[in-house]
């Protein structure tokens, strides 16, 4: 069993659900309070002991590279202005991890994006984090999953959470008949099933710890749901073709689906209320607004 040192971040998506905000800006750079989405995910990985980060990028993602790069002129300016705290924050972002960038030249799905990182990952087990899923947890979801990975002797792990019956068609769904313990064996997965035939209500969300064997079925480039190369299909192959074990991990924490506008706004509010400089002011504003809404609703009913 080898230590998880590397993490893949598929960040080549176009972010069309957030247009026009993402017309000239990577969706992963959308801020939640004062940090971009991608930074929350990288911080989660680094806190779990991961020191090599692989960004699988596409066209229009230069801002991600710039964010994790050094810009000596800015740091010097901050120091000259006496803003040592901001200069320190700037350095921490730039020095967070050893970063590699890989290009996904065609939008062929999550499985293809992961496959694009194969030469950097090599023969090591690795983590995959989807920045759209901001997970509020302590310890972080990947740190929790590393413990499960070690406890199961190196079994691949997929993070899961219960989803509403009508929502299973938007997820990869695990098939398991044993939901006991910190994580439990998966006998199969189905990508975006019809709710009437879904094997469970446990949807796979954007955190994985995977065996490098997964690159073999991904390399066949077989198209699945939506005409894309699905990571879910490759995980099914791990079980049925390669005889490897896969466990579902019900993480402890709250997930915000920041790939949706509603989830993104919920994350803003939750993390904003906890922010040391902004929390009290934001809470007062929300109370005032909600009181006004309630009053108008009562008046309207009358």
Coordinates of C-alpha atoms in Angstrom, one line a residue:
X1 CA 0.0 0.0 0.0
X2 CA 1.5 3.3 -1.1
X3 CA 1.0 6.8 0.3
X4 CA -1.2 9.2 -1.6
X5 CA 1.1 12.0 -2.7
X6 CA -0.6 13.2 -5.9
X7 CA -3.9 14.7 -6.7
X8 CA -5.6 15.4 -10.1
X9 CA -7.9 18.4 -10.5
X10 CA -10.0 18.3 -13.7
X11 CA -10.5 22.0 -14.5
X12 CA -11.1 22.1 -18.2
X13 CA -14.9 22.6 -18.1
X14 CA -16.4 25.6 -19.8
X15 CA -18.7 26.7 -16.9
X16 CA -21.6 27.5 -19.2
X17 CA -24.1 27.5 -16.3
X18 CA -22.4 30.6 -15.0
X19 CA -22.4 32.7 -18.2
X20 CA -21.8 35.5 -18.7
X21 CA -19.6 35.5 -15.5
X22 CA -17.4 32.8 -17.0
X23 CA -17.2 34.2 -20.5
X24 CA -13.6 35.4 -19.9
X25 CA -12.9 33.8 -16.5
X26 CA -12.3 30.2 -15.4
X27 CA -15.3 29.0 -13.4
X28 CA -12.9 27.5 -10.9
X29 CA -11.7 31.1 -10.2
X30 CA -15.1 32.3 -9.1
X31 CA -14.6 33.5 -5.5
X32 CA -16.4 32.2 -2.4
X33 CA -16.0 35.1 -0.1
X34 CA -12.3 35.9 -0.6
X35 CA -10.8 32.8 -2.2
X36 CA -11.5 31.1 -5.5
X37 CA -13.2 27.7 -5.6
X38 CA -10.0 26.0 -6.9
X39 CA -8.0 27.2 -3.8
X40 CA -10.4 25.6 -1.4
X41 CA -9.9 22.2 -3.1
X42 CA -6.2 22.5 -3.3
X43 CA -6.0 23.5 0.4
X44 CA -8.1 20.4 1.2
X45 CA -5.6 18.2 -0.7
X46 CA -2.5 19.8 0.9
X47 CA -4.0 19.4 4.3
X48 CA -4.3 15.7 3.6
X49 CA -0.5 15.5 3.0
X50 CA -0.7 15.7 -0.8
X51 CA 2.2 17.7 -2.2
X52 CA 1.9 17.2 -6.0
X53 CA -1.0 18.8 -7.8
X54 CA -1.9 18.1 -11.4
X55 CA -4.3 20.5 -13.1
X56 CA -6.0 19.1 -16.2
X57 CA -6.8 22.4 -18.0
X58 CA -8.3 23.5 -21.3
X59 CA -8.7 26.7 -23.3
X60 CA -9.3 29.8 -21.2
X61 CA -7.8 28.5 -18.0
X62 CA -4.8 30.7 -17.8
X63 CA -6.1 32.5 -14.7
X64 CA -5.7 29.3 -12.7
X65 CA -2.0 29.0 -13.7
X66 CA -1.5 32.7 -12.8
X67 CA -3.2 32.3 -9.4
X68 CA -0.7 29.6 -8.2
X69 CA 2.3 31.3 -9.8
X70 CA 4.7 33.9 -8.3
X71 CA 4.4 37.5 -9.3
X72 CA 7.3 39.2 -7.6
X73 CA 6.2 42.7 -8.5
X74 CA 2.9 42.3 -6.6
X75 CA 4.6 40.8 -3.5
X76 CA 7.1 43.7 -3.5
X77 CA 4.3 46.3 -3.8
X78 CA 2.4 44.7 -0.9
X79 CA 5.5 44.8 1.3
X80 CA 6.3 48.4 0.3
X81 CA 2.7 49.4 1.3
X82 CA 3.1 47.7 4.7
X83 CA 0.7 45.0 3.9
X84 CA 2.8 42.1 5.3
X85 CA -0.3 40.0 6.0
X86 CA -1.4 40.1 2.4
X87 CA 2.1 39.4 1.2
X88 CA 2.2 36.3 3.4
X89 CA -1.1 35.1 2.0
X90 CA 0.2 35.7 -1.5
X91 CA 3.3 33.6 -0.8
X92 CA 1.3 30.8 0.8
X93 CA -0.8 30.4 -2.3
X94 CA 2.2 30.4 -4.6
X95 CA 4.1 27.9 -2.4
X96 CA 1.2 25.6 -1.6
X97 CA 2.2 22.6 -3.7
X98 CA 4.3 21.4 -6.6
X99 CA 2.0 22.1 -9.5
X100 CA 1.9 20.5 -13.0
X101 CA -0.4 21.5 -15.8
X102 CA -1.7 19.0 -18.4
X103 CA -3.9 20.0 -21.3
X104 CA -7.2 18.2 -22.1
X105 CA -7.4 19.0 -25.8
X106 CA -11.0 17.7 -26.3
X107 CA -14.0 17.9 -24.0
X108 CA -14.5 14.1 -23.8
X109 CA -15.7 13.9 -20.1
X110 CA -14.3 13.3 -16.7
X111 CA -12.8 10.0 -17.4
X112 CA -10.8 11.4 -20.3
X113 CA -9.6 14.3 -18.1
X114 CA -8.3 11.9 -15.5
X115 CA -6.6 9.8 -18.2
X116 CA -4.8 12.9 -19.5
X117 CA -2.9 13.0 -16.2
X118 CA -1.6 9.4 -16.5
X119 CA 2.0 10.3 -17.4
X120 CA 2.4 12.5 -14.3
X121 CA 0.7 10.1 -12.0
X122 CA 2.6 7.0 -13.2
X123 CA 2.0 3.8 -11.2
X124 CA 1.0 5.5 -7.9
X125 CA -2.5 5.7 -6.3
X126 CA -3.8 9.2 -6.5
X127 CA -6.7 11.5 -5.4
X128 CA -9.1 13.3 -7.7
X129 CA -10.9 16.4 -6.6
X130 CA -13.6 18.3 -8.5
X131 CA -13.5 21.9 -7.4
X132 CA -17.2 22.4 -8.1
X133 CA -17.9 20.4 -5.0
X134 CA -16.8 22.6 -2.1
X135 CA -16.9 20.4 1.0
X136 CA -17.0 22.0 4.4
X137 CA -15.4 19.5 6.7
X138 CA -12.7 19.1 9.4
X139 CA -10.7 17.1 8.7
X140 CA -11.2 17.6 5.0
X141 CA -13.0 14.9 2.9
X142 CA -9.7 13.7 1.2
X143 CA -8.0 13.4 4.6
X144 CA -11.0 11.3 5.8
X145 CA -10.8 9.1 2.6
X146 CA -7.1 8.6 3.1
X147 CA -7.8 7.0 6.5
X148 CA -10.4 4.7 4.8
X149 CA -7.9 3.9 2.1
X150 CA -5.4 2.8 4.6
X151 CA -7.9 0.9 6.8
X152 CA -9.1 -1.1 3.8
X153 CA -5.6 -2.1 2.8
X154 CA -5.4 0.3 -0.2
X155 CA -8.9 -0.1 -1.7
X156 CA -10.0 2.7 -4.1
X157 CA -12.5 5.0 -2.6
X158 CA -15.4 7.1 -3.9
X159 CA -17.1 9.7 -1.8
X160 CA -20.9 9.3 -1.7
X161 CA -23.9 11.0 -0.2
X162 CA -27.6 10.3 -0.3
X163 CA -29.4 12.2 -3.1
X164 CA -33.1 12.8 -3.7
X165 CA -34.7 10.1 -5.8
X166 CA -35.4 12.5 -8.7
X167 CA -31.8 13.6 -8.6
X168 CA -30.1 10.3 -9.2
X169 CA -30.2 10.8 -12.9
X170 CA -27.6 13.5 -12.5
X171 CA -25.0 11.3 -10.6
X172 CA -23.0 8.1 -10.8
X173 CA -24.8 5.8 -8.4
X174 CA -23.2 3.0 -6.4
X175 CA -24.7 -0.5 -6.0
X176 CA -24.0 -1.9 -2.6
X177 CA -25.8 -4.2 -0.1
X178 CA -23.7 -3.4 2.9
X179 CA -23.7 0.1 4.3
X180 CA -21.9 -0.6 7.5
X181 CA -18.6 0.8 8.7
X182 CA -16.5 3.8 7.7
X183 CA -16.7 2.8 4.1
X184 CA -18.3 -0.2 2.4
X185 CA -17.7 -2.4 -0.6
X186 CA -19.2 -1.4 -4.0
X187 CA -20.2 -4.2 -6.4
X188 CA -21.1 -1.9 -9.2
X189 CA -21.8 1.7 -10.4
X190 CA -24.2 3.1 -12.9
X191 CA -23.8 6.5 -14.5
X192 CA -26.9 8.8 -14.4
X193 CA -29.5 6.0 -14.1
X194 CA -33.2 6.4 -14.5
X195 CA -34.6 6.8 -11.0
X196 CA -36.9 3.8 -11.5
X197 CA -33.9 1.4 -11.9
X198 CA -31.2 3.2 -9.8
X199 CA -29.4 0.6 -7.6
X200 CA -29.4 3.0 -4.6
X201 CA -29.8 6.6 -3.6
X202 CA -26.0 7.0 -3.0
X203 CA -24.6 9.5 -5.5
X204 CA -20.9 9.7 -6.2
X205 CA -19.6 13.2 -5.6
X206 CA -16.3 14.9 -6.5
X207 CA -13.8 13.2 -4.3
X208 CA -11.9 10.0 -5.2
X209 CA -8.8 8.0 -4.2
X210 CA -8.0 5.7 -7.1
X211 CA -5.7 2.9 -8.1
X212 CA -3.5 3.6 -11.2
X213 CA -5.1 0.5 -12.8
X214 CA -8.0 2.8 -13.6
X215 CA -5.9 4.2 -16.5
X216 CA -6.1 0.9 -18.3
X217 CA -9.9 0.9 -18.9
X218 CA -9.8 4.7 -19.5
X219 CA -7.2 4.2 -22.2
X220 CA -9.7 2.2 -24.3
X221 CA -11.6 5.5 -24.8
X222 CA -15.0 3.8 -24.7
X223 CA -17.9 6.2 -24.8
X224 CA -20.6 6.0 -22.2
X225 CA -23.5 8.2 -21.0
X226 CA -23.7 11.4 -22.9
X227 CA -21.2 10.1 -25.5
X228 CA -18.3 10.9 -23.0
X229 CA -15.6 8.7 -21.5
X230 CA -17.0 8.1 -18.1
X231 CA -14.9 7.6 -15.0
X232 CA -17.8 5.6 -13.5
X233 CA -17.5 3.0 -16.3
X234 CA -13.7 2.7 -15.6
X235 CA -14.4 2.2 -11.9
X236 CA -16.9 -0.6 -12.8
X237 CA -14.2 -2.2 -14.9
X238 CA -11.8 -2.1 -11.9
X239 CA -14.2 -4.4 -10.1
X240 CA -15.4 -6.7 -12.8
X241 CA -12.4 -6.9 -15.1
X242 CA -9.4 -6.3 -12.9
X243 CA -10.7 -7.8 -9.6
X244 CA -9.8 -4.7 -7.6
X245 CA -11.9 -3.6 -4.6
X246 CA -13.8 -0.3 -4.5
X247 CA -15.3 1.2 -1.5
X248 CA -18.0 3.9 -1.0
X249 CA -17.1 6.5 1.6
X250 CA -19.9 8.5 3.2
X251 CA -17.8 11.6 4.2
X252 CA -18.5 13.7 7.3
X253 CA -19.2 17.3 6.3
X254 CA -21.4 19.5 4.2
X255 CA -21.1 19.6 0.4
X256 CA -22.0 22.7 -1.6
X257 CA -22.6 22.0 -5.2
X258 CA -20.9 25.2 -6.6
X259 CA -21.5 24.0 -10.1
X260 CA -25.0 25.3 -9.6
X261 CA -25.9 28.9 -8.9
X262 CA -28.0 27.9 -5.8
X263 CA -25.2 25.8 -4.3
X264 CA -22.7 28.6 -5.0
X265 CA -24.8 31.2 -3.2
X266 CA -25.4 28.9 -0.3
X267 CA -21.6 28.5 0.1
X268 CA -21.2 32.2 -0.1
X269 CA -23.6 32.7 2.8
X270 CA -22.3 29.9 5.0
X271 CA -18.7 30.8 4.7
X272 CA -19.4 34.5 4.8
X273 CA -21.2 34.2 8.1
X274 CA -18.1 32.5 9.6
X275 CA -15.7 35.0 8.2
X276 CA -13.9 37.0 11.0
X277 CA -14.2 40.4 9.3
X278 CA -17.6 40.0 7.6
X279 CA -19.6 37.6 9.6
X280 CA -21.4 40.0 11.9
X281 CA -22.2 42.5 9.3
X282 CA -23.5 39.8 6.9
X283 CA -25.7 38.2 9.6
X284 CA -27.2 41.6 10.5
X285 CA -28.0 42.2 6.8
X286 CA -29.6 38.8 6.3
X287 CA -31.7 39.2 9.5
X288 CA -32.9 42.6 8.3
X289 CA -33.7 41.3 4.8
X290 CA -35.5 38.2 6.0
X291 CA -37.5 40.2 8.5
X292 CA -38.5 42.5 5.7
X293 CA -39.5 39.6 3.5
X294 CA -41.6 38.0 6.2
X295 CA -43.4 41.3 6.9
X296 CA -44.2 41.8 3.3
X297 CA -45.4 38.3 2.9
X298 CA -47.8 38.7 5.9
X299 CA -49.0 42.0 4.5
X300 CA -49.6 40.6 1.1
X301 CA -51.6 37.7 2.6
X302 CA -53.8 40.2 4.4

